[in-house]
Tab-separated table of C-alpha atoms and ligand atoms in Angstrom:
chain	number	residue	atom	x	y	z
A	1	MET	CA	87.710	127.244	163.614
A	2	THR	CA	87.328	124.727	160.826
A	3	LEU	CA	89.984	123.979	158.249
A	4	ALA	CA	88.027	125.942	155.658
A	5	GLU	CA	87.799	128.941	157.959
A	6	LEU	CA	91.498	128.702	158.605
A	7	GLU	CA	92.291	128.747	154.887
A	8	ALA	CA	90.057	131.797	154.475
A	9	ALA	CA	91.741	133.617	157.373
A	10	LYS	CA	95.134	132.771	155.908
A	11	ALA	CA	94.167	134.232	152.525
A	12	VAL	CA	93.050	137.432	154.257
A	13	SER	CA	96.263	137.703	156.263
A	14	LEU	CA	98.484	137.236	153.219
A	15	GLU	CA	96.514	139.831	151.302
A	16	GLU	CA	96.825	142.305	154.171
A	17	ILE	CA	100.580	141.810	154.184
A	18	GLU	CA	100.719	142.236	150.431
A	19	LYS	CA	98.841	145.522	150.690
A	20	ALA	CA	100.689	146.936	153.713
A	21	ALA	CA	101.843	150.447	152.895
A	22	ASP	CA	104.875	150.853	155.137
A	23	ALA	CA	107.121	149.283	157.760
A	24	ALA	CA	104.788	150.327	160.594
A	25	ALA	CA	101.854	148.554	158.940
A	26	LEU	CA	103.949	145.441	158.449
A	27	GLU	CA	104.995	145.506	162.087
A	28	ALA	CA	101.334	145.802	163.160
A	29	LEU	CA	100.475	142.762	161.008
A	30	ARG	CA	103.390	140.822	162.465
A	31	VAL	CA	102.045	141.513	165.960
A	32	LYS	CA	98.497	140.680	164.869
A	33	TYR	CA	99.331	137.280	163.368
A	34	VAL	CA	102.587	135.902	164.739
A	35	GLY	CA	103.257	138.151	167.771
A	36	ARG	CA	103.155	136.577	171.218
A	37	ASN	CA	99.410	137.262	171.579
A	38	GLY	CA	98.711	137.030	167.858
A	39	SER	CA	96.037	134.882	166.286
A	40	ILE	CA	98.324	132.081	165.111
A	41	PRO	CA	99.916	131.401	168.542
A	42	ALA	CA	96.358	131.556	169.969
A	43	LEU	CA	95.310	128.805	167.543
A	44	ILE	CA	98.315	126.711	168.552
A	45	LYS	CA	97.350	127.114	172.188
A	46	ALA	CA	93.751	126.131	171.467
A	47	MET	CA	94.822	122.988	169.635
A	48	LYS	CA	93.819	120.806	172.575
A	49	ASP	CA	90.141	121.666	171.949
A	50	VAL	CA	90.250	120.388	168.366
A	51	PRO	CA	88.788	116.864	168.044
A	52	LYS	CA	91.584	114.321	168.244
A	53	GLU	CA	91.191	112.920	164.727
A	54	GLU	CA	91.311	116.386	163.134
A	55	ARG	CA	94.304	117.556	165.159
A	56	PRO	CA	97.165	116.405	162.835
A	57	ALA	CA	95.696	117.993	159.704
A	58	PHE	CA	94.729	121.145	161.599
A	59	GLY	CA	98.152	121.405	163.245
A	60	LYS	CA	99.863	121.115	159.898
A	61	ALA	CA	97.677	123.828	158.412
A	62	VAL	CA	98.397	126.210	161.317
A	63	GLN	CA	102.160	125.662	160.991
A	64	ALA	CA	101.965	126.243	157.239
A	65	TRP	CA	100.037	129.453	157.819
A	66	LYS	CA	102.643	130.672	160.313
A	67	ALA	CA	105.506	129.879	157.917
A	68	GLU	CA	103.826	131.655	155.016
A	69	VAL	CA	103.031	134.738	157.072
A	70	GLU	CA	106.615	134.960	158.298
A	71	ALA	CA	108.029	134.440	154.809
A	72	SER	CA	105.836	137.079	153.203
A	73	LEU	CA	106.491	139.546	156.028
A	74	ALA	CA	110.248	139.087	155.507
A	75	ALA	CA	109.970	139.374	151.734
A	76	LYS	CA	107.834	142.482	151.933
A	77	MET	CA	110.060	144.049	154.582
A	78	SER	CA	113.188	143.778	152.455
A	79	SER	CA	111.529	145.027	149.263
A	80	SER	CA	109.445	147.837	150.720
A	81	PRO	CA	110.383	151.462	150.018
A	82	ALA	CA	110.517	151.882	153.787
A	83	ALA	CA	113.278	149.290	153.994
A	84	LYS	CA	115.166	151.024	151.179
A	85	ALA	CA	114.940	154.380	152.937
A	86	PHE	CA	116.229	152.734	156.087
A	87	GLU	CA	119.525	151.984	154.347
A	88	GLY	CA	120.205	155.687	154.441
A	89	ASP	CA	122.089	157.868	151.985
A	90	LEU	CA	124.382	155.531	150.145
A	91	THR	CA	126.556	158.398	148.955
A	92	LEU	CA	127.654	159.246	152.520
A	93	PRO	CA	131.173	158.049	153.455
A	94	GLY	CA	131.211	155.066	155.828
A	95	ARG	CA	132.235	155.333	159.448
A	96	TRP	CA	135.973	154.648	159.960
A	97	PHE	CA	136.786	152.467	162.916
A	98	GLY	CA	140.555	152.453	162.302
A	99	LEU	CA	142.729	149.584	161.126
A	100	GLY	CA	144.575	147.335	163.577
A	101	LEU	CA	148.353	147.126	163.216
A	102	ARG	CA	150.831	144.356	163.890
A	103	HIS	CA	153.190	145.118	166.772
A	104	PRO	CA	156.719	145.998	165.542
A	105	LEU	CA	158.187	142.950	167.327
A	106	SER	CA	155.662	140.657	165.631
A	107	ARG	CA	156.450	142.294	162.317
A	108	VAL	CA	160.190	141.720	162.672
A	109	ILE	CA	159.588	138.081	163.631
A	110	GLU	CA	157.157	137.488	160.764
A	111	GLU	CA	159.399	139.183	158.206
A	112	THR	CA	162.405	137.204	159.425
A	113	ALA	CA	160.475	133.944	159.120
A	114	ALA	CA	159.419	134.919	155.585
A	115	ILE	CA	162.966	135.846	154.509
A	116	PHE	CA	164.527	132.654	155.895
A	117	GLY	CA	161.558	130.704	154.603
A	118	LYS	CA	162.678	131.603	151.072
A	119	LEU	CA	166.019	129.959	151.909
A	120	GLY	CA	164.363	126.740	153.071
A	121	PHE	CA	164.369	127.419	156.833
A	122	THR	CA	161.320	126.352	158.824
A	123	VAL	CA	160.219	127.773	162.183
A	124	ALA	CA	160.931	125.695	165.303
A	125	ASP	CA	159.610	126.337	168.782
A	126	GLY	CA	160.620	125.552	172.347
A	127	PRO	CA	159.409	126.306	175.888
A	128	GLU	CA	160.376	129.415	177.836
A	129	LEU	CA	160.855	127.325	180.975
A	130	GLU	CA	163.932	125.223	180.222
A	131	ASN	CA	166.203	122.735	181.931
A	132	LYS	CA	169.893	123.252	182.614
A	133	PHE	CA	170.977	120.708	179.989
A	134	ASN	CA	169.268	122.458	177.065
A	135	ASN	CA	170.069	126.030	178.117
A	136	PHE	CA	173.645	125.516	179.332
A	137	THR	CA	175.242	122.046	179.493
A	138	ALA	CA	174.525	120.875	175.945
A	139	LEU	CA	175.543	124.333	174.745
A	140	ASN	CA	178.981	123.680	176.226
A	141	THR	CA	178.489	126.312	178.927
A	142	PRO	CA	180.293	125.198	182.101
A	143	ALA	CA	178.726	125.496	185.537
A	144	HIS	CA	181.156	128.279	186.503
A	145	HIS	CA	180.229	130.428	183.484
A	146	PRO	CA	178.840	133.802	184.665
A	147	SER	CA	175.649	133.368	182.621
A	148	GLN	CA	174.648	130.544	184.985
A	149	ASP	CA	174.893	132.834	188.028
A	150	ARG	CA	171.896	133.255	190.277
A	151	THR	CA	172.292	136.964	189.641
A	152	ASP	CA	172.061	136.626	185.843
A	153	THR	CA	169.425	133.948	185.348
A	154	PHE	CA	165.928	133.404	186.740
A	155	TRP	CA	166.190	129.950	188.358
A	156	PHE	CA	163.327	127.861	189.697
A	157	GLY	CA	165.215	125.222	191.684
A	158	GLU	CA	168.316	123.299	190.575
A	159	ASP	CA	167.266	122.290	187.070
A	160	CYS	CA	164.597	124.716	185.954
A	161	LEU	CA	165.077	128.232	184.603
A	162	LEU	CA	163.629	130.852	182.300
A	163	ARG	CA	165.695	130.408	179.146
A	164	THR	CA	168.373	133.078	178.815
A	165	GLN	CA	168.579	132.655	175.031
A	166	THR	CA	166.774	130.848	172.204
A	167	SER	CA	169.838	128.599	171.710
A	168	PRO	CA	168.245	125.689	173.680
A	169	VAL	CA	165.885	125.297	170.729
A	170	GLN	CA	169.003	124.330	168.709
A	171	ILE	CA	169.490	121.446	171.132
A	172	ARG	CA	165.835	120.400	171.025
A	173	THR	CA	165.857	120.520	167.225
A	174	MET	CA	168.995	118.402	166.890
A	175	LEU	CA	167.846	115.903	169.535
A	176	GLY	CA	164.622	115.412	167.620
A	177	ASN	CA	165.871	115.425	164.020
A	178	LYS	CA	168.605	113.966	161.863
A	179	PRO	CA	170.665	116.333	159.701
A	180	PRO	CA	170.117	118.249	157.515
A	181	VAL	CA	168.340	120.738	159.803
A	182	ARG	CA	167.541	124.269	158.773
A	183	VAL	CA	165.460	126.184	161.328
A	184	ILE	CA	164.884	129.577	162.814
A	185	CYS	CA	163.425	129.831	166.331
A	186	PRO	CA	161.874	133.106	167.440
A	187	GLY	CA	160.856	133.515	171.059
A	188	ARG	CA	160.976	135.204	174.431
A	189	THR	CA	164.118	135.131	176.541
A	190	TYR	CA	164.824	136.262	180.098
A	191	ARG	CA	167.780	137.743	181.955
A	192	ARG	CA	168.103	139.457	185.291
A	193	ASP	CA	168.828	142.828	183.735
A	194	THR	CA	167.714	146.125	185.177
A	195	THR	CA	165.399	147.777	182.695
A	196	ASP	CA	166.676	150.928	181.001
A	197	ALA	CA	166.580	152.445	177.500
A	198	THR	CA	168.481	149.517	175.978
A	199	HIS	CA	167.870	146.627	178.415
A	200	SER	CA	164.870	144.606	179.436
A	201	ALA	CA	164.627	141.537	181.669
A	202	ASN	CA	162.329	139.990	179.090
A	203	PHE	CA	163.234	140.334	175.424
A	204	HIS	CA	163.086	138.345	172.191
A	205	GLN	CA	165.616	136.530	170.087
A	206	ILE	CA	165.573	134.714	166.772
A	207	GLU	CA	167.882	131.744	166.662
A	208	GLY	CA	169.062	130.204	163.416
A	209	LEU	CA	170.618	126.785	162.909
A	210	TYR	CA	171.844	125.004	159.812
A	211	VAL	CA	173.528	121.601	160.005
A	212	ASP	CA	174.298	119.293	157.103
A	213	GLU	CA	176.334	116.201	156.292
A	214	THR	CA	179.891	117.389	155.688
A	215	ALA	CA	180.327	114.745	152.972
A	216	SER	CA	177.541	116.218	150.863
A	217	LYS	CA	178.482	119.841	151.501
A	218	PRO	CA	180.773	121.150	154.261
A	219	VAL	CA	179.061	124.123	155.899
A	220	SER	CA	181.371	127.124	156.166
A	221	LEU	CA	181.640	130.549	157.727
A	222	ALA	CA	181.256	131.899	154.184
A	223	ASP	CA	177.801	130.243	153.977
A	224	LEU	CA	176.859	131.939	157.236
A	225	LYS	CA	178.029	135.302	155.956
A	226	SER	CA	176.164	134.999	152.663
A	227	VAL	CA	172.922	134.007	154.377
A	228	LEU	CA	173.187	136.866	156.884
A	229	SER	CA	174.057	139.317	154.082
A	230	TYR	CA	170.943	138.279	152.204
A	231	PHE	CA	168.898	138.689	155.384
A	232	ALA	CA	170.400	142.152	156.052
A	233	LYS	CA	169.428	143.409	152.582
A	234	GLU	CA	165.930	141.949	152.717
A	235	MET	CA	165.266	143.282	156.217
A	236	MET	CA	167.038	146.655	156.210
A	237	GLY	CA	167.230	147.545	152.523
A	238	ASP	CA	169.617	147.273	149.599
A	239	GLY	CA	173.134	148.425	150.258
A	240	VAL	CA	173.261	147.171	153.858
A	241	THR	CA	176.345	144.986	154.294
A	242	VAL	CA	177.471	142.598	157.014
A	243	ARG	CA	180.662	142.601	159.038
A	244	PHE	CA	181.974	139.808	161.299
A	245	ARG	CA	184.071	140.572	164.381
A	246	PRO	CA	185.825	137.751	166.269
A	247	HIS	CA	184.103	136.936	169.547
A	248	PHE	CA	183.494	134.046	171.950
A	249	PHE	CA	180.445	131.907	172.613
A	250	PRO	CA	180.785	128.549	174.388
A	251	PHE	CA	178.695	126.763	171.732
A	252	THR	CA	180.290	128.063	168.529
A	253	GLU	CA	183.883	127.877	167.272
A	254	PRO	CA	184.913	130.149	165.711
A	255	SER	CA	182.446	132.705	167.066
A	256	VAL	CA	181.653	136.132	165.698
A	257	GLU	CA	179.612	139.180	166.482
A	258	VAL	CA	177.621	140.367	163.511
A	259	ASP	CA	177.266	144.027	162.539
A	260	PHE	CA	175.048	145.530	159.870
A	261	SER	CA	176.303	148.661	158.117
A	262	CYS	CA	174.182	151.585	159.322
A	263	HIS	CA	171.126	151.857	157.063
A	264	VAL	CA	170.494	155.453	158.189
A	265	CYS	CA	173.828	157.116	157.304
A	266	LYS	CA	174.959	154.373	154.879
A	267	GLY	CA	178.020	153.778	157.021
A	268	LYS	CA	179.191	157.406	157.237
A	269	GLY	CA	178.510	157.733	160.953
A	270	CYS	CA	175.412	159.125	162.688
A	271	PRO	CA	173.722	159.050	166.114
A	272	VAL	CA	171.948	155.725	165.342
A	273	CYS	CA	175.262	153.886	164.828
A	274	LYS	CA	177.007	156.049	167.431
A	275	LYS	CA	179.207	157.466	164.651
A	276	SER	CA	180.811	154.091	163.903
A	277	GLY	CA	178.901	153.296	160.709
A	278	TRP	CA	178.078	149.807	162.082
A	279	ILE	CA	175.349	148.373	164.308
A	280	GLU	CA	175.739	145.158	166.284
A	281	VAL	CA	172.770	142.865	165.674
A	282	ALA	CA	173.669	139.226	166.370
A	283	GLY	CA	175.998	136.603	167.738
A	284	ALA	CA	176.931	133.695	165.494
A	285	GLY	CA	179.496	131.059	164.614
A	286	MET	CA	180.170	127.489	163.525
A	287	VAL	CA	178.509	124.917	165.795
A	288	ASP	CA	181.104	123.632	168.292
A	289	PRO	CA	181.891	119.878	167.944
A	290	ARG	CA	181.131	119.419	171.651
A	291	VAL	CA	177.563	120.556	171.045
A	292	PHE	CA	177.213	117.943	168.285
A	293	LYS	CA	178.424	115.275	170.735
A	294	HIS	CA	175.819	116.304	173.322
A	295	VAL	CA	172.985	115.772	170.840
A	296	GLY	CA	174.380	112.535	169.379
A	297	TYR	CA	175.603	113.984	166.057
A	298	ASP	CA	179.037	112.837	164.836
A	299	PRO	CA	181.239	115.979	164.614
A	300	GLU	CA	183.409	114.181	162.047
A	301	LYS	CA	180.411	113.805	159.748
A	302	VAL	CA	178.353	116.974	160.171
A	303	SER	CA	179.051	120.689	160.195
A	304	GLY	CA	176.856	123.729	160.689
A	305	TYR	CA	176.395	127.315	161.714
A	306	ALA	CA	174.187	129.051	164.258
A	307	PHE	CA	173.185	132.636	164.864
A	308	GLY	CA	171.058	134.569	167.331
A	309	PHE	CA	169.472	137.958	166.661
A	310	GLY	CA	167.955	140.360	169.145
A	311	VAL	CA	164.456	141.132	167.869
A	312	GLU	CA	164.160	144.386	169.829
A	313	ARG	CA	167.510	145.495	168.416
A	314	ILE	CA	166.371	144.930	164.817
A	315	ALA	CA	163.034	146.645	165.497
A	316	MET	CA	164.747	149.625	167.124
A	317	ILE	CA	167.163	150.229	164.261
A	318	LYS	CA	164.655	149.439	161.515
A	319	TYR	CA	161.971	151.786	162.864
A	320	GLY	CA	164.266	154.300	164.603
A	321	ILE	CA	163.008	153.581	168.138
A	322	PRO	CA	165.325	155.142	170.740
A	323	ASP	CA	163.995	153.382	173.869
A	324	ILE	CA	163.333	149.634	174.222
A	325	ARG	CA	160.617	150.295	176.814
A	326	TRP	CA	158.403	151.893	174.172
A	327	LEU	CA	158.033	148.429	172.683
A	328	TYR	CA	156.256	147.132	175.790
A	329	GLU	CA	154.110	150.063	176.882
A	330	ASN	CA	151.345	149.623	174.299
A	331	ASP	CA	151.059	153.368	173.928
A	332	LEU	CA	148.907	153.814	170.832
A	333	ARG	CA	150.388	157.243	170.113
A	334	PHE	CA	153.728	155.476	169.560
A	335	LEU	CA	152.474	152.301	167.886
A	336	ARG	CA	150.322	154.223	165.377
A	337	GLN	CA	153.401	156.035	164.091
A	338	LEU	CA	154.794	152.722	162.884
A	339	GLY	CA	151.760	152.033	160.691
B	401	LIG	N1	172.764	132.833	172.285
B	401	LIG	C1	173.723	133.891	172.048
B	401	LIG	C2	173.352	135.078	172.938
B	401	LIG	O1	172.261	135.107	173.480
B	401	LIG	C3	173.734	134.324	170.600
B	401	LIG	C4	174.237	133.255	169.668
B	401	LIG	C5	173.358	132.392	169.054
B	401	LIG	C6	175.599	133.135	169.441
B	401	LIG	C7	173.855	131.403	168.213
B	401	LIG	C8	176.092	132.170	168.590
B	401	LIG	C9	175.214	131.307	167.971
B	401	LIG	O2	174.118	135.979	173.134
C-alpha cells in the first residue's frame, strides 16, 4: 500500500463510520479497522515489508489513521441514538443499595471529640499494650491494689499488659508536653471480666485531662463540673444535669463518680435509671499531686482535673440499648435501627 492509497482508505473508513446507522454497525467497523485482525493492525504487522526509507512516514500515517478511527468511533458511539437508548428510561427510580451507618460506639467517640473540640480539647492517642509504669505506678496505684491482680488484668510478663483504662494516656501526654494540656483520649481497654449484659472483657473509654499553671488560673472541681455539664447537655439533650458523688481513685484527689440525670424519665425514675433518676457515666477528680511528680510536673505550680467515661455506657443510655453484647455482634437488624 502506498501513502496515497492509505490516505484514500482512511477517507473511506471515516466516511463509513460517519454513516453507520446503529451501534451494531459501529461495532462491525471497529472490528474491521482496529480489531485484532482488522486492517490497521495488519498494516502495522506488515510494516517490515515497507522500504526502509519510507517506513517512518508510513508508520506515522498508520498511527494517525488508527487514532482518527478510534476517536470518531468513540464520538459517534456517544452521540448515536443507539447510545441514548442504552441509557434507559431516565424517569425510572434508581436502584437503592442502602446507606452505610457509623457504628454507635464510633458515633459516641466522634461526637465526644467534637463537643470537647469546641472547648479547645484535642484528641490524644496511646497504645493498647502498656507498661506497668504508665498504667499503674505513675497513676499512683500501688502494687497491692486489686486492679493489678493477675485475675483482673491481662498481663504479658512482668511489665507488659493490656491497658485496663485509658488513664495511661494522661501519663504519656504529660510526659511529652508542658502545661497547659487539654486532651481527650478515646480507646479500647481490657479487663478480665466475664461477659454478660453489662460487662465485656474489651470495652472503650474516653479519658479527659486538663492541666494548667495554677498561677495563671487554678483549676477547680467547679471547672470540671461545668465542663461535664456542658458535655451532658450536648450529648444527651437539654435539661440533663450532672451530679458528683464522692469516690476514690488512686490518681485523683478528691475523686468523684459522675452521674447524669436520666434523660428518659427526666429524673423521675424509670427502668433505664433503675428508678433512681440518675445514671452513672464516669469517674473523675482533681489530678493527684503524686501523679504530677511522676511526670515531672511541679504540684505546687500546676493543677488539673481528669475524667474517664465508659463509651459503651453512654451509647447504651443514649440509644436505649439493654445489652452491651449487641454492640459487638454486628447484627445488621440491630445496627440498622440506630440509623
Ligand atoms: N480510669 C478510671 C476507671 O477506669 C476512671 C477515671 C479516669 C477516674 C480519670 C478518675 C479520673 O475507672
